[in-house]
Coordinates of C-alpha atoms and ligand atoms in Angstrom, one line a residue:
X1 CA 63.1 95.5 94.7
X2 CA 63.8 99.1 95.2
X3 CA 65.2 100.1 98.6
X4 CA 66.1 103.6 99.6
X5 CA 69.2 102.4 101.4
X6 CA 70.4 104.9 103.9
X7 CA 73.7 104.4 105.6
X8 CA 71.9 103.4 108.8
X9 CA 70.2 100.6 107.0
X10 CA 73.4 99.5 105.4
X11 CA 75.0 99.1 108.8
X12 CA 72.2 97.0 109.9
X13 CA 72.6 94.8 106.8
X14 CA 76.3 94.5 107.5
X15 CA 75.5 93.2 111.0
X16 CA 73.5 90.4 109.6
X17 CA 76.1 89.6 107.0
X18 CA 78.9 89.4 109.5
X19 CA 77.0 86.9 111.6
X20 CA 76.6 84.7 108.5
X21 CA 80.3 85.1 107.7
X22 CA 81.4 84.1 111.2
X23 CA 79.4 81.0 111.0
X24 CA 81.0 80.0 107.7
X25 CA 84.4 80.4 109.3
X26 CA 83.5 78.0 112.1
X27 CA 82.8 75.2 109.6
X28 CA 86.0 73.3 110.3
X29 CA 87.9 71.3 107.7
X30 CA 88.3 67.7 108.7
X31 CA 91.3 65.4 107.9
X32 CA 90.6 62.1 106.4
X33 CA 93.3 60.0 108.0
X34 CA 92.8 57.0 105.7
X35 CA 94.0 59.1 102.8
X36 CA 96.7 61.1 104.6
X37 CA 100.3 60.0 105.1
X38 CA 103.8 61.2 105.6
X39 CA 106.0 58.8 103.7
X40 CA 109.2 58.4 101.8
X41 CA 109.1 59.1 98.1
X42 CA 112.8 58.1 97.7
X43 CA 115.9 58.0 99.8
X44 CA 116.2 61.8 99.5
X45 CA 112.5 62.8 99.4
X46 CA 109.6 62.7 101.7
X47 CA 106.0 63.5 101.0
X48 CA 103.2 64.9 103.2
X49 CA 99.8 64.2 101.9
X50 CA 96.7 65.4 103.7
X51 CA 93.1 64.8 102.5
X52 CA 90.9 67.6 103.8
X53 CA 87.1 68.0 103.6
X54 CA 87.6 71.5 102.2
X55 CA 90.4 73.8 101.0
X56 CA 91.9 76.0 103.6
X57 CA 94.7 78.6 103.8
X58 CA 98.0 77.3 105.0
X59 CA 101.6 78.1 105.3
X60 CA 104.7 76.0 105.7
X61 CA 108.0 76.9 107.2
X62 CA 110.9 75.2 109.1
X63 CA 112.5 75.9 112.5
X64 CA 115.8 74.8 114.0
X65 CA 116.8 73.3 117.4
X66 CA 115.4 70.8 116.9
X67 CA 114.9 70.7 113.1
X68 CA 111.2 70.7 112.3
X69 CA 108.7 71.5 109.7
X70 CA 105.7 73.5 110.7
X71 CA 102.3 73.6 108.9
X72 CA 99.9 76.3 109.9
X73 CA 96.4 75.9 108.7
X74 CA 93.1 77.7 109.1
X75 CA 91.5 75.6 111.8
X76 CA 91.3 71.9 111.3
X77 CA 89.2 69.3 113.1
X78 CA 91.8 66.6 113.9
X79 CA 89.3 64.0 115.1
X80 CA 90.5 60.5 114.2
X81 CA 94.0 61.7 113.1
X82 CA 96.9 59.9 114.6
X83 CA 100.7 59.8 114.3
X84 CA 100.7 56.0 114.1
X85 CA 98.4 56.0 111.2
X86 CA 100.1 58.8 109.3
X87 CA 103.8 58.3 109.8
X88 CA 105.5 55.9 107.3
X89 CA 109.0 57.2 107.3
X90 CA 112.2 57.1 109.3
X91 CA 112.9 60.7 108.5
X92 CA 110.5 61.9 111.1
X93 CA 111.1 61.7 114.9
X94 CA 107.8 62.8 116.0
X95 CA 104.5 64.3 114.8
X96 CA 102.4 66.8 116.8
X97 CA 99.2 68.6 115.8
X98 CA 96.4 70.5 117.3
X99 CA 94.9 74.0 117.9
X100 CA 97.5 76.7 117.8
X101 CA 95.7 79.9 118.3
X102 CA 92.1 81.1 117.8
X103 CA 91.1 79.9 114.4
X104 CA 94.4 78.3 113.5
X105 CA 95.8 74.8 113.7
X106 CA 99.4 73.7 113.6
X107 CA 101.1 70.4 112.7
X108 CA 104.8 70.0 113.6
X109 CA 107.0 67.4 112.1
X110 CA 110.2 66.9 114.0
X111 CA 112.9 65.6 111.6
X112 CA 115.7 63.2 112.0
X113 CA 117.7 65.0 109.3
X114 CA 117.3 68.5 107.7
X115 CA 114.8 68.6 104.9
X116 CA 113.5 71.6 102.9
X117 CA 110.3 72.2 101.1
X118 CA 110.6 71.3 97.4
X119 CA 107.0 71.6 96.1
X120 CA 103.5 72.0 97.5
X121 CA 100.0 72.1 96.1
X122 CA 96.5 72.0 97.4
X123 CA 94.1 70.7 94.8
X124 CA 90.3 71.1 95.2
X125 CA 88.0 68.5 93.8
X126 CA 85.4 70.6 92.0
X127 CA 82.7 68.0 92.5
X128 CA 83.2 66.8 96.0
X129 CA 84.6 70.1 97.3
X130 CA 87.3 68.3 99.3
X131 CA 91.0 69.3 99.0
X132 CA 94.2 67.3 98.8
X133 CA 97.5 68.9 100.0
X134 CA 100.7 67.4 98.7
X135 CA 104.0 68.8 100.0
X136 CA 107.3 67.3 99.0
X137 CA 110.5 67.8 101.0
X138 CA 114.0 66.9 100.0
X139 CA 117.1 66.3 102.1
X140 CA 119.4 69.3 102.6
X141 CA 122.4 70.1 104.8
X142 CA 122.2 71.9 108.1
X143 CA 123.6 75.2 106.8
X144 CA 121.0 75.5 104.1
X145 CA 118.3 74.4 106.5
X146 CA 119.4 77.1 109.0
X147 CA 119.4 79.8 106.3
X148 CA 115.9 78.9 105.2
X149 CA 114.4 78.5 108.6
X150 CA 112.3 80.9 110.7
X151 CA 108.9 82.3 110.6
X152 CA 108.5 85.1 108.1
X153 CA 105.3 86.6 109.3
X154 CA 105.2 89.0 106.4
X155 CA 105.6 86.3 103.8
X156 CA 102.5 84.8 105.2
X157 CA 102.2 82.2 102.5
X158 CA 105.7 80.9 102.4
X159 CA 105.7 78.6 99.4
X160 CA 108.5 77.9 97.0
X161 CA 108.7 78.5 93.3
X162 CA 107.5 77.7 90.7
X163 CA 104.1 77.9 92.4
X164 CA 103.6 81.6 92.6
X165 CA 101.2 82.3 95.4
X166 CA 99.3 85.5 95.7
X167 CA 99.8 87.0 99.2
X168 CA 96.4 88.2 100.4
X169 CA 96.4 91.9 101.0
X170 CA 96.1 92.9 104.7
X171 CA 92.7 94.5 105.0
X172 CA 92.6 98.1 106.0
X173 CA 92.0 99.0 109.6
X174 CA 91.8 102.8 109.2
X175 CA 95.4 103.6 110.1
X176 CA 96.5 104.9 106.7
X177 CA 94.9 106.7 103.7
X178 CA 92.8 104.2 101.7
X179 CA 94.4 103.3 98.4
X180 CA 91.6 103.4 95.7
X181 CA 92.3 102.0 92.3
X182 CA 90.0 103.3 89.6
X183 CA 89.6 101.1 86.5
X184 CA 88.3 102.9 83.5
X185 CA 86.8 100.1 81.3
X186 CA 88.0 99.2 77.8
X187 CA 90.7 101.1 76.0
X188 CA 92.9 100.8 72.9
X189 CA 91.4 98.4 70.3
X190 CA 88.5 97.7 72.7
X191 CA 86.4 100.9 72.6
X192 CA 83.5 99.5 74.6
X193 CA 80.0 100.9 73.7
X194 CA 79.6 103.6 71.2
X195 CA 76.7 106.0 70.7
X196 CA 76.2 109.5 69.3
X197 CA 79.8 109.5 68.0
X198 CA 81.1 108.9 71.5
X199 CA 83.1 106.0 72.8
X200 CA 82.7 104.4 76.2
X201 CA 86.5 104.1 76.6
X202 CA 86.9 107.9 76.4
X203 CA 83.9 108.8 78.6
X204 CA 84.9 106.5 81.4
X205 CA 88.6 107.6 81.2
X206 CA 87.6 111.2 81.7
X207 CA 85.3 110.3 84.6
X208 CA 88.1 108.3 86.2
X209 CA 90.5 111.2 85.9
X210 CA 88.1 113.6 87.6
X211 CA 87.2 111.1 90.3
X212 CA 90.9 110.5 91.0
X213 CA 91.6 114.3 91.3
X214 CA 88.7 114.7 93.7
X215 CA 89.8 111.7 95.8
X216 CA 93.3 113.0 96.2
X217 CA 92.0 116.5 97.0
X218 CA 90.2 115.2 100.1
X219 CA 93.5 114.2 101.6
X220 CA 92.0 111.0 102.8
X221 CA 92.7 108.8 99.8
X222 CA 95.5 107.7 97.5
X223 CA 94.2 107.1 94.0
X224 CA 95.6 105.2 91.1
X225 CA 94.2 104.2 87.7
X226 CA 94.6 100.9 85.9
X227 CA 95.0 102.9 82.7
X228 CA 95.5 106.7 82.3
X229 CA 95.5 106.7 78.5
X230 CA 93.9 105.1 75.5
X231 CA 95.5 101.6 75.8
X232 CA 94.2 98.1 75.9
X233 CA 94.7 96.5 79.3
X234 CA 93.6 92.9 79.8
X235 CA 91.2 92.2 82.7
X236 CA 93.7 90.2 84.7
X237 CA 96.4 92.8 84.1
X238 CA 94.0 95.4 85.6
X239 CA 93.9 93.4 88.8
X240 CA 97.7 92.9 88.8
X241 CA 98.1 96.7 88.4
X242 CA 95.8 97.3 91.3
X243 CA 97.7 94.8 93.5
X244 CA 101.0 96.3 92.5
X245 CA 100.0 99.7 94.1
X246 CA 98.5 98.0 97.2
X247 CA 94.9 98.6 96.4
X248 CA 92.5 98.7 99.3
X249 CA 89.6 98.8 97.0
X250 CA 88.9 98.6 93.3
X251 CA 86.3 100.5 91.3
X252 CA 85.7 99.6 87.7
X253 CA 84.0 102.3 85.7
X254 CA 81.8 101.6 82.7
X255 CA 79.0 103.1 80.6
X256 CA 77.9 100.1 78.5
X257 CA 75.1 99.9 76.0
X258 CA 72.6 97.2 76.6
X259 CA 70.5 95.5 74.1
X260 CA 67.3 95.9 76.1
X261 CA 65.9 99.4 76.0
X262 CA 65.0 99.7 79.7
X263 CA 68.5 100.2 81.1
X264 CA 69.1 103.7 82.4
X265 CA 70.8 105.3 85.3
X266 CA 73.8 104.5 87.5
X267 CA 74.0 100.9 88.5
X268 CA 76.6 99.3 90.9
X269 CA 77.7 95.7 90.6
X270 CA 79.5 93.4 93.0
X271 CA 80.7 89.9 92.2
X272 CA 78.5 86.9 92.4
X273 CA 79.0 83.4 91.2
X274 CA 75.7 83.5 89.4
X275 CA 74.6 86.6 87.8
X276 CA 71.5 88.0 89.6
X277 CA 69.6 88.7 86.5
X278 CA 69.7 88.3 82.8
X279 CA 70.9 91.8 82.1
X280 CA 73.9 91.3 84.5
X281 CA 74.7 88.1 82.7
X282 CA 74.6 89.7 79.3
X283 CA 76.8 92.5 80.6
X284 CA 79.2 90.1 82.2
X285 CA 79.6 88.1 79.0
X286 CA 80.3 91.3 77.1
X287 CA 82.9 92.4 79.6
X288 CA 84.7 89.1 79.6
X289 CA 84.6 88.8 75.8
X290 CA 86.7 92.0 75.5
X291 CA 89.8 90.0 76.5
X292 CA 89.1 87.1 74.2
X293 CA 88.9 89.5 71.3
X294 CA 92.4 90.6 72.0
X295 CA 93.6 87.0 72.1
X296 CA 94.2 86.9 75.8
X297 CA 93.8 83.5 77.4
X298 CA 92.0 83.9 80.7
X299 CA 92.1 80.2 81.6
X300 CA 95.8 80.0 82.7
X301 CA 95.6 82.5 85.5
X302 CA 96.2 80.5 88.6
X303 CA 97.4 77.3 90.0
X304 CA 95.7 75.1 92.5
X305 CA 97.2 76.7 95.6
X306 CA 96.6 80.2 94.5
X307 CA 93.0 79.3 93.6
X308 CA 92.4 77.9 97.0
X309 CA 93.7 81.0 98.7
X310 CA 91.8 83.2 96.4
X311 CA 88.5 81.4 97.0
X312 CA 89.0 81.7 100.7
X313 CA 89.9 85.3 100.7
X314 CA 86.9 86.1 98.5
X315 CA 84.4 84.9 101.1
X316 CA 85.4 87.8 103.3
X317 CA 86.0 90.2 100.4
X318 CA 82.6 89.4 98.9
X319 CA 80.7 90.8 101.9
X320 CA 83.0 93.9 102.0
X321 CA 82.3 94.4 98.3
X322 CA 78.6 94.1 98.8
X323 CA 78.6 96.7 101.5
X324 CA 80.7 99.0 99.3
X325 CA 78.2 98.6 96.5
X326 CA 75.3 99.3 98.7
X327 CA 77.0 102.4 100.1
X328 CA 77.9 103.7 96.6
X329 CA 74.3 103.2 95.6
X330 CA 73.1 105.2 98.5
X331 CA 75.8 107.9 98.2
X332 CA 75.1 108.5 94.5
X333 CA 71.3 108.4 95.1
X334 CA 71.7 111.1 97.7
X335 CA 73.8 113.3 95.4
X336 CA 71.9 112.9 92.1
X337 CA 68.4 112.2 93.5
X338 CA 67.4 109.0 91.9
X339 CA 68.8 105.7 90.6
X340 CA 67.3 102.9 88.5
X341 CA 65.0 100.3 89.9
X342 CA 67.6 97.8 91.1
X343 CA 70.7 99.8 91.6
X344 CA 72.8 97.1 93.1
X345 CA 73.2 94.0 91.1
X346 CA 75.6 91.1 91.2
X347 CA 77.4 89.6 88.2
X348 CA 80.3 87.4 87.4
X349 CA 82.7 90.0 85.9
X350 CA 86.3 88.8 85.6
X351 CA 87.5 92.3 86.6
X352 CA 85.8 92.0 90.0
X353 CA 87.6 88.7 90.8
X354 CA 90.5 90.1 92.8
X355 CA 90.1 87.8 95.8
X356 CA 91.5 90.1 98.4
X357 CA 90.5 93.5 97.2
X358 CA 86.9 94.6 97.6
X359 CA 85.8 95.4 94.1
X360 CA 82.7 97.0 92.5
X361 CA 81.8 97.8 89.0
X362 CA 79.9 101.1 88.5
X363 CA 77.9 101.5 85.3
X364 CA 77.7 105.3 85.4
X365 CA 74.9 105.1 82.9
X366 CA 74.1 103.3 79.7
X367 CA 75.2 104.8 76.5
X368 CA 72.2 103.2 74.8
X369 CA 70.0 105.6 76.7
X370 CA 69.8 109.1 75.4
X371 CA 69.6 110.9 78.8
X372 CA 72.4 108.8 80.2
X373 CA 74.6 109.7 77.3
X374 CA 73.9 113.4 77.9
X375 CA 74.6 113.1 81.6
X376 CA 77.9 111.4 81.0
X377 CA 79.1 114.4 79.0
X378 CA 77.8 116.9 81.6
X379 CA 80.4 118.2 84.0
X380 CA 77.9 119.1 86.6
X381 CA 76.3 115.6 86.6
X382 CA 79.7 114.0 86.8
X383 CA 80.7 116.1 89.8
X384 CA 77.5 115.1 91.6
X385 CA 78.2 111.4 91.0
X386 CA 81.8 111.9 92.2
X387 CA 80.6 113.6 95.4
X388 CA 78.2 110.6 95.9
X389 CA 80.9 108.1 95.4
X390 CA 83.3 109.9 97.8
X391 CA 80.5 110.2 100.4
X392 CA 80.1 106.4 100.1
X393 CA 83.8 105.7 100.4
X394 CA 84.0 107.9 103.5
X395 CA 81.2 105.9 105.2
X396 CA 82.4 102.5 103.9
X397 CA 86.0 103.0 105.0
X398 CA 85.1 103.7 108.6
X399 CA 82.7 100.8 108.8
X400 CA 85.1 98.4 107.0
X401 CA 88.0 99.4 109.2
X402 CA 85.9 98.8 112.4
X403 CA 85.0 95.3 111.0
X404 CA 88.6 94.7 110.1
X405 CA 89.8 95.5 113.7
X406 CA 87.2 93.1 115.1
X407 CA 88.6 90.3 113.0
X408 CA 92.1 91.0 114.1
X409 CA 91.3 90.5 117.7
Ligands
ZN501 ZN1 82.0 98.8 79.5

């Protein structure tokens, strides 16, 4: 379905999306008290187990005077939950729980002796969708407890090693230059598509360098690249590099070749769980295979807790990415005149899976198409596309910041 999406129309679409999003947030997680306990594991250890109807973000910290453990959760429906049913230990003096502030719930465990967090995980049942949180605490002394206690607002997800939790990036609210991370696809042993003696990895690197320059020249953006030379960078490493520089958004740049002959023109992808059409799927499979070729195992990327947080962050990020994709489509369409039939598609690219960073993948053109290949090597054409992308970022950043401010209130 071809839509000449103007910025005005995009704003309208965003309004609809945000209503849907707000509704999703209001679906509260419920606690199943029959399967939730706070009990001794041993003389020195206590375990808090909570069975929830869905995974939710949480943080755990301790406070002194009196010694207590605090769990903050994204809002929970506590109906049916009681201290009598839950408490099975002498190490707890009292248990309180309830709403804490808009959208958040708190559970406070007052301790009879100082205990510190030893391990925690939230596991999601892939079939049922419910989640089980297990947090283990061990006895400590008052000095250690004091040292470790206090709310660290910045370390919002205050969990101990070895579980390495990704701290979701604070979304931009327009108070600082936007940090754009450009991700030229492929590199090193992975050349990407090849056609007419040209390699995709080289064409996209050149484009990324030019886009980076132009972004910096505006004075409104900071720009970084996941690679600035001909090197192989695994897909997860690209996301890690983006996170390391505090990316506000992530733009992967490609110019793949497709088996089918019809593919031509610039196309913008955002993430979806299921590829929106066969071509997207084909492309996504090719993208993801690049890593397997280099022997990188993509399956060991995250533990249960990190995954839970990632899934949650990506609900919000998904709609931000979709808006960005729509705006890049309309920006580029304005600057070069026309785009292919369905210029915004969704696909399951690994590289777009940074949960907290809005991410899109731009197929600048398809090297399998003769005209696209000529365009990609044409300075004037590239400049126009770059202008279109910057126009889109200008519009998106304002809209996204406004939305971010609303969510903060
Ligand atoms: Zn590619």
